[in-house]
Amino acid sequence: MTQVAESERRAERPGEEPATRLLAQRTFFTARAFPAPDGMYAAASVGAANLERERVTVEPHAMVTTNTYFGRFPASYWQRWTDLKTVDVEATVTGSGKLTASAADSNGDDRSVTSVTVNDAKAQTVRLTAPIDRFVDGGAIWLDIETGSERLVVENVRWTVEAPQAVRPVSVVICTHNRADYCIETLTELAEDDVVREYVAAVHVTDQGTDAVESREKFAYVKELLGDKLHYVRQPNLGGAGGFTRGMYEVLEGEGGEDAHVLLMDDDIKLESDTILRISALANSTVEPMIVGGQNLCELHPGQLFVDADIANLPKLRAGIDRTDSLSQRSMLEHNQDKRVDATHNAWWCCLIPAEVVRAVGYPLPIFFQWDDVEYGLRARSAGFYTVTLPGAGVWHQDLHWKGWDDWARYFHYRNGLITAALHGQLQSNAMFQFLLNEFMETLASMQYGLAATMIKAIEDFLDGPKTLADGGANVVPAVRMLRAEYPETHIVPAARTGVNADYIPIARPGFTPSKPIMVLLKRLVYQYLDKPGRGAAIRAGDEHWWHVSLFRTAVITDSSQTGVRVRRLDKRLMLQLGKQGLQVLWRLRQNADATVRQYVDAQRELTSKENWERLFGGQ
């Protein structure tokens, strides 16, 4: 065995120290299982090439580049967060041609770093060393392969860095609820990758659904591959917060937990297995412990990026994307992320949390669903731990912009958003009152009466204080669903069965965005009270702005999922009834917000304690 191969082997097995090199990422030329475009991995920029998972055959007078989403080494992030000075690119080559380590700076300008030429090579191992420098604000390194008059085969491309004194094992935690087929696919992708399977210390699956993952035929196959690394637990549904915390608890309170890295992953993702290795490698190399997360790619549009880095805006109850330097909803076949961007938190579709963070800040809040990852990231940040969302470490997630805003999850958006704002000093009573009043009135004007009722309940429950979290949220979901079921417009119906006459629903496009939205909102509400809106219209998804919908008495609106439509109808009685209830609860928020904030702050340590979660787990 060669020295290079031996060092690589040792770097792929955490716990064997001192390893010479740490495997930071691999270069693949196609996806393994999920049908992602080859251009996410590599592209023949000149001539012809045959792309396989770990091998590329470059025909004569051709060029292949890995200046792609998964092909780039995110040098900027390694320079910013580690002390490492160089990265090695190692490959096995057969034939003749040239391999070049190329780089881009923060503006996307290319440069050649170093190259090697081979002639008549036969399974020869080559290595290029590239400095990790001049990348503070952005930039990446990748491999270009070029041939002359002969063919060149390149395979087993590995990016390695100097290994730390000890490589910490990573334990994967998956929380699942009735997405057994998705979960099995993720487990299979992980288990069938020999390198990642060796790299991972344990895989914890918390199954909180009625459609059990273990019921699938392929579960036995996955269990055989993972062996005693697989830990499968079933428990009552405590939401994402409860499912993820159970896995964290099992890892961190178990043997070796004091040094563990816990990688949380959603159950509804499509996994590129190398993402696990890339996130773990950076986390093992940082100067200080930090949270390292993956980016969100779109499952339905796998070449499209949805989230590159999240920035929380608590006064507006938004946990989304800062558009300043964002490539959100851009094609990764046409764009590369050259600028380094920071994040306040990372969603738990794929997010590594070191044990030190949990020891310092406690476990997640028992808020069932939504904002648990945001609140945890902000809590860690307040304690001095940064969060990084690593380019090239992506998972495909259900397209979030295809999910409708008007669903039962909005209860948790408002309640948990208010709790998070309260805990992090961002809930100013008057400003929050004004913000929520405006959102509530827009909801009424849009004839979303079920959503208005959902908002009212969410604010009421927030004002009830920390006792609303006593059961971890297990009982509120059916209550919210029952509440919303009373309102017809919350239901998605087939587009062919709306019960609305054709002359009532011509397709109507919105006009210009109002320059004075508050004045227009008041005018629309008065018109609705006076029964002045027009007859009806069909409105496409994305066009359902409140100032447009409120022009009509009946609006047939395509749901964002494109699976059906919702029929909204003006109901003055409901508008007045809900308007009165909403104003009352919003006024209570304005009057009692400061006292409620103090209650949550005082209860935070207890809510996030190991003992509280042990109580919620109930010995399961």
Coordinates of C-alpha atoms in Angstrom, one line a residue:
M1 CA 0.0 0.0 0.0
T2 CA 1.4 3.4 -0.9
Q3 CA 1.9 6.1 1.6
V4 CA -0.8 8.3 0.1
A5 CA -3.4 5.4 0.2
E6 CA -2.4 4.6 3.8
S7 CA -2.8 8.2 5.0
E8 CA -6.1 8.5 3.2
R9 CA -7.4 5.3 4.8
R10 CA -6.4 6.5 8.3
A11 CA -8.0 9.9 7.7
E12 CA -11.3 8.2 6.8
R13 CA -11.6 6.5 10.2
P14 CA -12.2 9.0 13.1
G15 CA -10.6 8.0 16.4
E16 CA -7.4 6.6 14.8
E17 CA -4.8 9.1 15.7
P18 CA -2.5 10.7 14.9
A19 CA -3.7 10.5 11.2
T20 CA -1.5 12.2 8.7
R21 CA -4.2 13.6 6.5
L22 CA -7.9 14.3 6.9
L23 CA -10.2 13.6 4.0
A24 CA -12.0 16.9 3.4
Q25 CA -14.1 16.0 0.4
R26 CA -14.2 13.8 -2.7
T27 CA -14.7 14.8 -6.3
F28 CA -17.5 12.9 -7.9
F29 CA -18.5 13.3 -11.6
T30 CA -22.2 12.2 -11.3
A31 CA -24.8 11.8 -8.6
R32 CA -25.1 8.3 -7.1
A33 CA -28.8 7.7 -6.7
F34 CA -30.8 11.0 -6.8
P35 CA -31.2 12.2 -10.4
A36 CA -29.3 15.5 -10.0
P37 CA -27.9 17.0 -13.2
D38 CA -24.3 15.9 -14.0
G39 CA -23.5 19.6 -14.3
M40 CA -23.8 19.9 -10.5
Y41 CA -20.6 17.7 -10.3
A42 CA -18.6 18.1 -13.5
A43 CA -18.9 19.4 -17.1
A44 CA -17.1 18.8 -20.3
S45 CA -16.3 22.4 -21.3
V46 CA -14.5 21.3 -24.5
G47 CA -14.9 18.0 -26.4
A48 CA -16.3 14.8 -25.1
A49 CA -16.0 12.9 -21.8
N50 CA -17.6 9.9 -20.1
L51 CA -18.7 10.8 -16.6
E52 CA -19.1 8.2 -13.9
R53 CA -19.5 8.5 -10.2
E54 CA -15.8 8.3 -9.2
R55 CA -14.2 8.3 -12.7
V56 CA -14.0 10.5 -15.7
T57 CA -12.7 9.5 -19.1
V58 CA -11.6 12.5 -21.0
E59 CA -11.4 12.0 -24.8
P60 CA -8.5 13.5 -26.8
H61 CA -8.5 17.3 -27.3
A62 CA -11.1 17.8 -24.5
M63 CA -11.4 19.5 -21.2
V64 CA -13.5 18.7 -18.1
T65 CA -13.9 21.1 -15.2
T66 CA -15.2 20.6 -11.7
N67 CA -15.9 24.3 -11.3
T68 CA -19.3 23.2 -10.2
Y69 CA -21.5 23.2 -7.1
F70 CA -20.2 19.9 -5.7
G71 CA -16.8 20.1 -7.5
R72 CA -15.5 23.2 -5.8
F73 CA -13.5 23.2 -2.6
P74 CA -14.8 26.1 -0.5
A75 CA -11.4 27.6 0.2
S76 CA -12.8 30.9 1.7
Y77 CA -14.6 29.0 4.5
W78 CA -11.5 26.9 5.3
Q79 CA -9.3 30.0 5.4
R80 CA -11.8 32.0 7.5
W81 CA -12.4 29.3 10.1
T82 CA -9.2 27.2 10.3
D83 CA -5.4 27.6 10.5
L84 CA -4.8 25.3 7.6
K85 CA -2.5 26.7 4.9
T86 CA -2.8 24.2 2.1
V87 CA -5.1 21.5 0.6
D88 CA -3.9 18.5 -1.4
V89 CA -5.8 17.2 -4.4
E90 CA -4.9 13.5 -5.0
A91 CA -6.1 11.4 -7.9
T92 CA -5.3 8.2 -9.8
V93 CA -4.6 8.7 -13.5
T94 CA -4.2 6.6 -16.6
G95 CA -3.2 8.0 -19.9
S96 CA -1.9 11.4 -20.9
G97 CA -3.0 14.9 -20.1
K98 CA -2.8 17.8 -17.6
L99 CA -4.5 18.3 -14.3
T100 CA -4.8 21.9 -13.0
A101 CA -5.9 23.2 -9.6
S102 CA -7.7 26.4 -10.5
A103 CA -9.2 29.0 -8.2
A104 CA -11.6 32.0 -8.2
D105 CA -11.5 35.0 -5.9
S106 CA -14.5 36.7 -4.2
N107 CA -15.4 38.4 -7.5
G108 CA -15.4 35.1 -9.5
D109 CA -12.2 35.9 -11.4
D110 CA -10.3 32.7 -12.3
R111 CA -6.7 31.9 -11.9
S112 CA -4.4 28.8 -12.3
V113 CA -2.8 27.7 -9.0
T114 CA -0.7 24.7 -9.9
S115 CA -0.7 21.9 -12.5
V116 CA 0.8 18.5 -13.3
T117 CA 1.3 16.8 -16.7
V118 CA 1.3 13.0 -17.1
N119 CA 2.4 10.9 -20.1
D120 CA 1.4 7.3 -20.6
A121 CA 0.5 7.0 -16.9
K122 CA -0.8 3.7 -15.6
A123 CA -2.8 3.9 -12.4
Q124 CA -0.4 6.6 -11.3
T125 CA -1.2 8.6 -8.1
V126 CA -0.7 12.3 -8.6
R127 CA -0.9 15.1 -6.0
L128 CA -1.4 18.9 -6.4
T129 CA -0.9 21.2 -3.4
A130 CA -2.9 24.4 -3.4
P131 CA -2.4 27.2 -0.9
I132 CA -5.5 28.2 1.1
D133 CA -4.8 31.9 0.9
R134 CA -6.3 35.1 -0.6
F135 CA -9.8 33.8 0.0
V136 CA -11.0 35.7 3.1
D137 CA -13.9 37.4 1.4
G138 CA -14.7 34.5 -0.9
G139 CA -13.5 32.1 -3.6
A140 CA -12.9 28.4 -4.2
I141 CA -10.5 25.9 -5.7
W142 CA -11.4 23.2 -8.2
L143 CA -9.8 20.6 -10.6
D144 CA -9.6 21.1 -14.4
I145 CA -8.6 18.1 -16.6
E146 CA -7.3 18.7 -20.2
T147 CA -6.1 16.3 -22.9
G148 CA -4.0 16.6 -26.0
S149 CA -3.9 13.8 -28.6
E150 CA -4.5 11.0 -26.1
R151 CA -7.2 10.0 -23.7
L152 CA -6.9 10.5 -19.9
V153 CA -8.8 8.6 -17.2
V154 CA -9.0 10.3 -13.8
E155 CA -10.5 8.6 -10.8
N156 CA -10.6 8.5 -7.0
V157 CA -10.1 12.2 -6.6
R158 CA -9.6 13.2 -2.9
W159 CA -9.1 16.5 -1.2
T160 CA -7.1 16.2 2.0
V161 CA -5.9 18.6 4.6
E162 CA -3.5 18.3 7.5
A163 CA -5.4 16.3 10.2
P164 CA -6.0 17.6 13.7
Q165 CA -4.5 15.8 16.7
A166 CA -7.8 13.9 17.1
V167 CA -10.6 13.5 14.6
R168 CA -14.0 13.5 16.4
P169 CA -16.6 11.0 15.3
V170 CA -19.8 12.3 13.9
S171 CA -23.2 10.8 14.9
V172 CA -26.1 11.3 12.5
V173 CA -29.5 12.0 14.0
I174 CA -32.6 11.8 11.8
C175 CA -36.1 12.8 13.1
T176 CA -38.9 11.3 11.1
H177 CA -42.7 11.4 11.1
N178 CA -44.6 9.4 8.5
R179 CA -42.0 9.8 5.8
A180 CA -40.7 6.3 5.9
D181 CA -39.8 6.1 2.2
Y182 CA -37.8 9.3 2.2
C183 CA -36.0 8.2 5.4
I184 CA -35.1 4.8 4.0
E185 CA -33.6 6.4 0.9
T186 CA -31.5 8.7 3.1
L187 CA -30.3 5.8 5.2
T188 CA -29.5 3.8 2.1
E189 CA -27.5 6.6 0.5
L190 CA -25.4 6.9 3.8
A191 CA -25.1 3.1 4.3
E192 CA -24.0 2.2 0.8
D193 CA -21.2 4.8 0.8
D194 CA -18.3 2.7 2.2
V195 CA -16.2 5.8 3.2
V196 CA -19.0 7.7 4.9
R197 CA -20.2 4.5 6.6
E198 CA -16.8 4.1 8.2
Y199 CA -16.5 7.8 9.0
V200 CA -19.8 7.9 10.9
A201 CA -19.8 6.6 14.5
A202 CA -23.6 6.1 14.8
V203 CA -26.9 6.7 13.1
H204 CA -29.8 7.6 15.4
V205 CA -33.3 7.5 13.9
T206 CA -36.1 8.9 16.1
D207 CA -39.4 7.6 14.5
Q208 CA -42.4 9.5 15.8
G209 CA -44.9 8.4 13.1
T210 CA -47.5 5.7 12.6
D211 CA -46.0 4.6 9.3
A212 CA -42.9 3.2 10.8
V213 CA -39.6 3.2 8.9
E214 CA -38.8 -0.3 10.3
S215 CA -41.9 -1.6 8.4
R216 CA -40.1 -1.1 5.0
E217 CA -38.5 -4.1 3.4
K218 CA -35.3 -2.2 2.8
F219 CA -34.9 -1.5 6.5
A220 CA -33.3 -4.9 7.1
Y221 CA -30.8 -4.2 4.4
V222 CA -29.8 -0.9 5.9
K223 CA -29.6 -2.4 9.3
E224 CA -27.2 -5.1 8.0
L225 CA -24.9 -2.5 6.4
L226 CA -24.8 -0.2 9.4
G227 CA -24.8 -3.0 12.0
D228 CA -24.6 -1.8 15.6
K229 CA -24.1 1.8 14.4
L230 CA -27.9 2.0 13.7
H231 CA -30.0 3.0 16.7
Y232 CA -33.7 3.1 15.9
V233 CA -36.1 4.5 18.5
R234 CA -39.9 5.0 18.4
Q235 CA -41.6 7.6 20.6
P236 CA -44.8 9.7 20.6
N237 CA -44.8 12.7 18.3
L238 CA -43.0 15.6 20.0
G239 CA -42.3 17.4 16.7
G240 CA -39.0 18.1 15.1
A241 CA -37.7 19.6 18.4
G242 CA -38.5 16.4 20.3
G243 CA -37.3 14.0 17.7
F244 CA -33.9 15.8 17.2
T245 CA -33.4 16.3 20.9
R246 CA -34.0 12.6 21.5
G247 CA -31.2 11.7 19.1
M248 CA -28.9 14.4 20.6
Y249 CA -29.7 13.1 24.1
E250 CA -28.9 9.5 23.1
V251 CA -25.5 10.6 21.6
L252 CA -24.4 13.2 24.2
E253 CA -25.5 11.3 27.3
G254 CA -23.9 8.1 26.0
E255 CA -20.4 6.8 26.1
G256 CA -18.0 9.3 24.4
G257 CA -20.7 11.9 24.2
E258 CA -18.6 14.6 25.7
D259 CA -16.5 14.8 22.5
A260 CA -19.2 14.0 20.0
H261 CA -20.3 15.9 16.9
V262 CA -24.1 15.5 16.3
L263 CA -25.3 15.9 12.7
L264 CA -29.0 16.6 12.5
M265 CA -30.8 15.7 9.3
D266 CA -34.5 16.0 8.2
D267 CA -36.4 13.0 7.1
D268 CA -37.6 14.6 3.8
I269 CA -34.3 15.2 2.2
K270 CA -32.4 13.6 -0.6
L271 CA -28.8 13.1 0.5
E272 CA -25.5 13.5 -1.3
S273 CA -23.5 11.3 1.1
D274 CA -20.3 13.3 0.7
T275 CA -22.1 16.2 2.4
I276 CA -21.7 14.4 5.7
L277 CA -18.0 14.1 5.2
R278 CA -17.5 17.7 4.1
I279 CA -19.4 19.2 7.1
S280 CA -17.6 16.9 9.6
A281 CA -14.2 17.6 8.1
L282 CA -14.6 21.4 8.5
A283 CA -16.0 21.0 12.0
N284 CA -13.0 18.9 13.0
S285 CA -10.6 21.6 11.7
T286 CA -12.0 24.9 13.0
V287 CA -10.0 26.9 15.4
E288 CA -13.0 27.1 17.8
P289 CA -16.0 24.7 18.1
M290 CA -18.8 25.9 15.8
I291 CA -22.0 24.8 14.2
V292 CA -21.5 23.7 10.6
G293 CA -24.6 23.3 8.4
G294 CA -25.4 22.3 4.8
Q295 CA -27.2 24.3 2.1
N296 CA -30.7 23.6 0.9
L297 CA -31.1 22.6 -2.8
C298 CA -34.6 22.1 -4.4
E299 CA -35.8 18.6 -4.8
L300 CA -38.2 19.3 -7.7
H301 CA -35.6 21.5 -9.4
P302 CA -32.3 19.8 -8.3
G303 CA -30.1 22.3 -10.0
Q304 CA -31.5 25.2 -8.0
L305 CA -30.3 26.5 -4.7
F306 CA -32.9 27.6 -2.2
V307 CA -30.9 28.6 0.9
D308 CA -27.2 29.5 0.9
A309 CA -27.3 31.2 4.4
D310 CA -30.1 32.2 6.7
I311 CA -30.3 35.5 8.6
A312 CA -32.9 35.9 11.3
N313 CA -35.0 39.0 11.5
L314 CA -36.8 38.6 14.8
P315 CA -38.8 41.9 14.9
K316 CA -40.4 40.8 11.6
L317 CA -40.7 37.1 12.7
R318 CA -38.7 36.1 9.7
A319 CA -36.0 33.5 9.7
G320 CA -35.0 33.7 6.0
I321 CA -32.4 34.8 3.6
D322 CA -30.5 38.1 3.4
R323 CA -30.8 38.8 -0.3
T324 CA -27.7 41.1 -0.4
D325 CA -25.3 38.5 -1.6
S326 CA -27.6 35.5 -1.8
L327 CA -27.9 33.1 -4.7
S328 CA -31.2 31.9 -3.4
Q329 CA -33.5 30.4 -6.2
R330 CA -30.6 30.7 -8.7
S331 CA -29.4 27.8 -10.9
M332 CA -26.2 26.2 -9.7
L333 CA -25.6 25.1 -13.2
E334 CA -25.2 28.8 -14.2
H335 CA -23.9 30.4 -11.0
N336 CA -21.2 29.7 -8.4
Q337 CA -21.1 31.1 -4.9
D338 CA -17.9 33.1 -4.9
K339 CA -18.6 35.5 -1.9
R340 CA -18.4 34.1 1.6
V341 CA -21.7 34.8 3.5
D342 CA -22.3 34.5 7.2
A343 CA -25.4 33.0 8.9
T344 CA -27.1 33.6 12.2
H345 CA -28.3 30.0 12.3
N346 CA -28.7 26.9 10.1
A347 CA -31.9 24.9 9.6
W348 CA -31.8 21.3 10.7
W349 CA -32.2 19.8 7.3
C350 CA -28.5 19.2 7.7
C351 CA -26.6 20.7 10.6
L352 CA -23.7 19.6 12.8
I353 CA -23.6 20.7 16.5
P354 CA -20.5 20.0 18.7
A355 CA -21.0 18.7 22.2
E356 CA -19.4 21.9 23.6
V357 CA -22.3 23.9 22.3
V358 CA -24.9 21.7 24.1
R359 CA -22.9 21.8 27.3
A360 CA -22.8 25.6 27.1
V361 CA -26.3 26.4 26.1
G362 CA -28.5 23.4 26.9
Y363 CA -30.8 21.4 24.7
P364 CA -33.4 22.8 22.2
L365 CA -36.6 24.5 23.3
P366 CA -39.6 22.1 23.4
I367 CA -41.6 24.1 20.9
F368 CA -42.5 21.2 18.7
F369 CA -42.1 22.6 15.2
Q370 CA -40.5 25.6 13.5
W371 CA -38.1 28.1 15.1
D372 CA -36.4 25.4 17.2
D373 CA -33.4 25.5 14.9
V374 CA -33.4 29.3 14.7
E375 CA -33.7 29.8 18.4
Y376 CA -30.9 27.3 19.1
G377 CA -28.6 28.9 16.6
L378 CA -29.2 32.3 18.1
R379 CA -28.6 31.0 21.6
A380 CA -25.4 29.4 20.5
R381 CA -24.3 32.6 18.8
S382 CA -25.0 34.6 22.1
A383 CA -22.7 32.1 23.9
G384 CA -19.9 32.8 21.4
F385 CA -20.4 30.0 18.9
Y386 CA -20.5 30.9 15.2
T387 CA -22.6 29.1 12.6
V388 CA -21.4 28.4 9.1
T389 CA -23.5 27.2 6.1
L390 CA -21.0 25.4 3.9
P391 CA -21.2 25.7 0.1
G392 CA -20.9 22.4 -1.7
A393 CA -22.4 20.6 1.3
G394 CA -25.9 20.4 0.0
V395 CA -29.0 18.3 0.5
W396 CA -32.1 18.3 -1.7
H397 CA -35.1 19.3 0.3
Q398 CA -38.8 19.7 -0.7
D399 CA -39.1 23.0 -2.5
L400 CA -40.0 25.4 0.3
H401 CA -41.4 28.0 -2.0
W402 CA -43.9 25.4 -3.3
K403 CA -45.4 25.1 0.2
G404 CA -48.4 27.3 0.9
W405 CA -48.2 29.9 3.7
D406 CA -51.8 29.2 4.8
D407 CA -51.5 25.9 6.7
W408 CA -51.5 24.6 10.2
A409 CA -47.8 25.3 10.6
R410 CA -48.5 29.0 10.7
Y411 CA -49.5 28.5 14.3
F412 CA -46.0 27.5 15.2
H413 CA -44.5 30.2 13.0
Y414 CA -46.3 33.0 15.0
R415 CA -46.2 31.4 18.5
N416 CA -42.6 30.1 18.3
G417 CA -41.4 33.2 16.5
L418 CA -42.7 35.3 19.4
I419 CA -41.1 33.1 21.9
T420 CA -37.8 33.3 20.0
A421 CA -38.0 37.1 19.8
A422 CA -38.8 37.2 23.5
L423 CA -35.8 35.1 24.5
H424 CA -33.4 37.1 22.4
G425 CA -34.4 40.7 23.3
Q426 CA -36.1 41.5 20.1
L427 CA -39.8 41.7 21.2
Q428 CA -40.6 45.3 21.6
S429 CA -44.3 45.6 22.6
N430 CA -45.3 48.5 20.5
A431 CA -43.3 47.6 17.4
M432 CA -44.5 44.0 17.5
F433 CA -48.1 45.1 18.0
Q434 CA -47.9 47.3 14.9
F435 CA -46.3 44.6 12.8
L436 CA -48.7 41.9 13.8
L437 CA -51.7 44.2 13.4
N438 CA -50.7 44.9 9.9
E439 CA -50.2 41.2 9.1
F440 CA -53.6 40.4 10.7
M441 CA -55.5 43.0 8.7
E442 CA -53.9 41.9 5.5
T443 CA -55.0 38.4 6.3
L444 CA -58.6 39.5 6.8
A445 CA -58.5 41.5 3.6
S446 CA -57.3 38.4 1.8
M447 CA -60.3 36.5 3.1
Q448 CA -58.1 34.0 4.9
Y449 CA -60.3 33.6 7.9
G450 CA -58.8 30.3 9.0
L451 CA -55.3 31.9 9.0
A452 CA -56.6 34.8 11.0
A453 CA -58.0 32.4 13.6
T454 CA -54.7 30.6 13.6
M455 CA -52.9 33.8 14.3
I456 CA -55.2 34.6 17.2
K457 CA -54.7 31.2 18.9
A458 CA -50.9 31.5 18.4
I459 CA -50.7 34.9 20.1
E460 CA -53.1 33.8 22.9
D461 CA -50.9 30.7 23.6
F462 CA -47.8 32.8 23.6
L463 CA -49.4 35.1 26.2
D464 CA -50.2 32.1 28.3
G465 CA -46.5 31.9 29.1
P466 CA -44.1 29.0 29.4
K467 CA -46.8 26.6 30.6
T468 CA -48.0 26.4 27.0
L469 CA -44.8 24.3 26.3
A470 CA -45.4 21.8 29.2
D471 CA -46.3 18.9 26.9
G472 CA -43.8 19.8 24.2
G473 CA -46.6 20.7 21.8
A474 CA -48.0 17.2 21.4
N475 CA -51.6 18.3 22.0
V476 CA -51.8 21.6 20.2
V477 CA -51.5 20.1 16.7
P478 CA -54.9 18.4 16.6
A479 CA -56.4 21.4 18.2
V480 CA -55.0 23.7 15.5
R481 CA -56.1 21.3 12.7
M482 CA -59.6 21.2 14.2
L483 CA -59.8 24.9 14.4
R484 CA -58.7 25.5 10.8
A485 CA -61.0 22.7 9.5
E486 CA -64.0 25.0 10.3
Y487 CA -62.9 27.5 7.6
P488 CA -63.6 26.3 4.0
E489 CA -60.8 28.3 2.4
T490 CA -58.2 26.4 4.3
H491 CA -59.0 23.3 2.3
I492 CA -57.3 22.5 -1.0
V493 CA -59.8 21.2 -3.6
P494 CA -59.4 19.8 -7.1
A495 CA -59.2 22.6 -9.7
A496 CA -62.1 21.0 -11.6
R497 CA -64.4 20.9 -8.6
T498 CA -64.5 24.4 -7.2
G499 CA -68.3 24.8 -7.5
V500 CA -67.7 28.3 -8.9
N501 CA -69.3 29.3 -12.2
A502 CA -67.0 30.0 -15.2
D503 CA -68.1 33.6 -15.5
Y504 CA -67.0 34.2 -11.9
I505 CA -63.4 33.2 -12.4
P506 CA -61.6 34.8 -15.3
I507 CA -57.8 34.8 -14.6
A508 CA -56.9 38.1 -13.1
R509 CA -53.3 39.4 -12.9
P510 CA -52.4 41.9 -10.1
G511 CA -51.7 45.5 -10.9
F512 CA -48.8 47.6 -9.4
T513 CA -47.7 47.2 -5.8
P514 CA -49.4 49.9 -3.8
S515 CA -47.1 52.9 -3.0
K516 CA -49.2 53.6 0.1
P517 CA -50.0 50.1 1.4
I518 CA -51.6 51.1 4.7
M519 CA -54.0 53.5 3.0
V520 CA -54.9 50.9 0.4
L521 CA -55.4 48.2 3.1
L522 CA -57.8 50.4 5.0
K523 CA -59.6 51.2 1.8
R524 CA -59.9 47.5 0.9
L525 CA -61.3 46.6 4.3
V526 CA -63.9 49.4 4.1
Y527 CA -64.9 48.2 0.6
Q528 CA -65.4 44.7 2.0
Y529 CA -67.5 46.0 4.8
L530 CA -69.6 47.9 2.3
D531 CA -70.0 44.9 0.0
K532 CA -68.3 46.6 -2.9
P533 CA -65.7 44.0 -4.2
G534 CA -66.3 42.6 -7.7
R535 CA -67.7 39.2 -8.5
G536 CA -64.8 36.8 -8.7
A537 CA -61.5 35.8 -10.3
A538 CA -59.0 33.0 -10.7
I539 CA -55.6 33.9 -9.3
R540 CA -52.4 32.1 -10.0
A541 CA -50.0 31.0 -7.3
G542 CA -47.6 33.9 -6.5
D543 CA -50.2 36.5 -7.5
E544 CA -52.3 36.2 -4.4
H545 CA -51.2 39.5 -2.8
W546 CA -53.7 40.9 -0.4
W547 CA -54.3 44.1 -2.4
H548 CA -55.2 42.0 -5.4
V549 CA -57.3 39.2 -3.7
S550 CA -59.3 41.8 -1.8
L551 CA -60.7 43.3 -5.0
F552 CA -63.0 40.2 -5.4
R553 CA -65.9 38.7 -3.6
T554 CA -64.8 35.2 -4.6
A555 CA -61.2 34.3 -5.3
V556 CA -60.1 30.8 -6.7
I557 CA -56.4 30.7 -5.9
T558 CA -54.0 28.1 -7.1
D559 CA -52.2 26.6 -4.1
S560 CA -48.4 26.9 -4.1
S561 CA -48.1 23.2 -4.3
Q562 CA -49.9 23.2 -7.7
T563 CA -52.0 20.2 -6.4
G564 CA -55.3 22.1 -6.4
V565 CA -56.9 25.4 -5.5
R566 CA -58.4 27.2 -2.5
V567 CA -61.7 29.1 -2.8
R568 CA -61.9 32.2 -0.7
R569 CA -65.2 34.0 -0.2
L570 CA -66.0 37.3 1.4
D571 CA -67.8 36.7 4.7
K572 CA -68.6 40.0 6.5
R573 CA -69.7 38.2 9.7
L574 CA -66.5 36.3 10.0
M575 CA -64.5 39.4 9.1
L576 CA -66.1 41.4 11.9
Q577 CA -66.0 38.6 14.5
L578 CA -62.4 37.7 13.9
G579 CA -61.4 41.3 13.6
K580 CA -62.8 42.0 17.0
Q581 CA -61.1 39.0 18.5
G582 CA -57.8 39.8 16.8
L583 CA -57.8 43.4 18.0
Q584 CA -58.4 42.3 21.6
V585 CA -55.6 39.7 21.6
L586 CA -53.2 42.1 19.9
W587 CA -54.0 44.8 22.5
R588 CA -53.3 42.2 25.2
L589 CA -49.9 41.6 23.5
R590 CA -49.1 45.3 23.6
Q591 CA -50.0 45.6 27.2
N592 CA -48.6 42.4 28.6
A593 CA -45.6 41.7 26.2
D594 CA -42.9 42.8 28.7
A595 CA -44.2 40.7 31.5
T596 CA -44.6 37.7 29.2
V597 CA -41.0 38.1 27.9
R598 CA -39.7 37.9 31.5
Q599 CA -41.6 34.7 32.1
Y600 CA -40.0 33.0 29.1
V601 CA -36.5 34.3 30.0
D602 CA -36.9 33.1 33.6
A603 CA -38.0 29.7 32.4
Q604 CA -35.5 29.2 29.6
R605 CA -32.9 27.2 31.6
E606 CA -35.5 24.8 32.9
L607 CA -37.2 24.4 29.5
T608 CA -34.0 23.4 27.8
S609 CA -32.6 21.2 30.5
K610 CA -31.9 17.5 30.2
E611 CA -34.3 16.9 33.1
N612 CA -37.2 18.5 31.3
W613 CA -36.6 16.5 28.1
E614 CA -36.3 13.3 30.1
R615 CA -39.7 14.1 31.6
L616 CA -41.1 14.7 28.0
F617 CA -39.6 11.5 26.8
G618 CA -41.3 9.7 29.6
G619 CA -39.0 6.7 29.8
Q620 CA -39.8 5.9 26.1

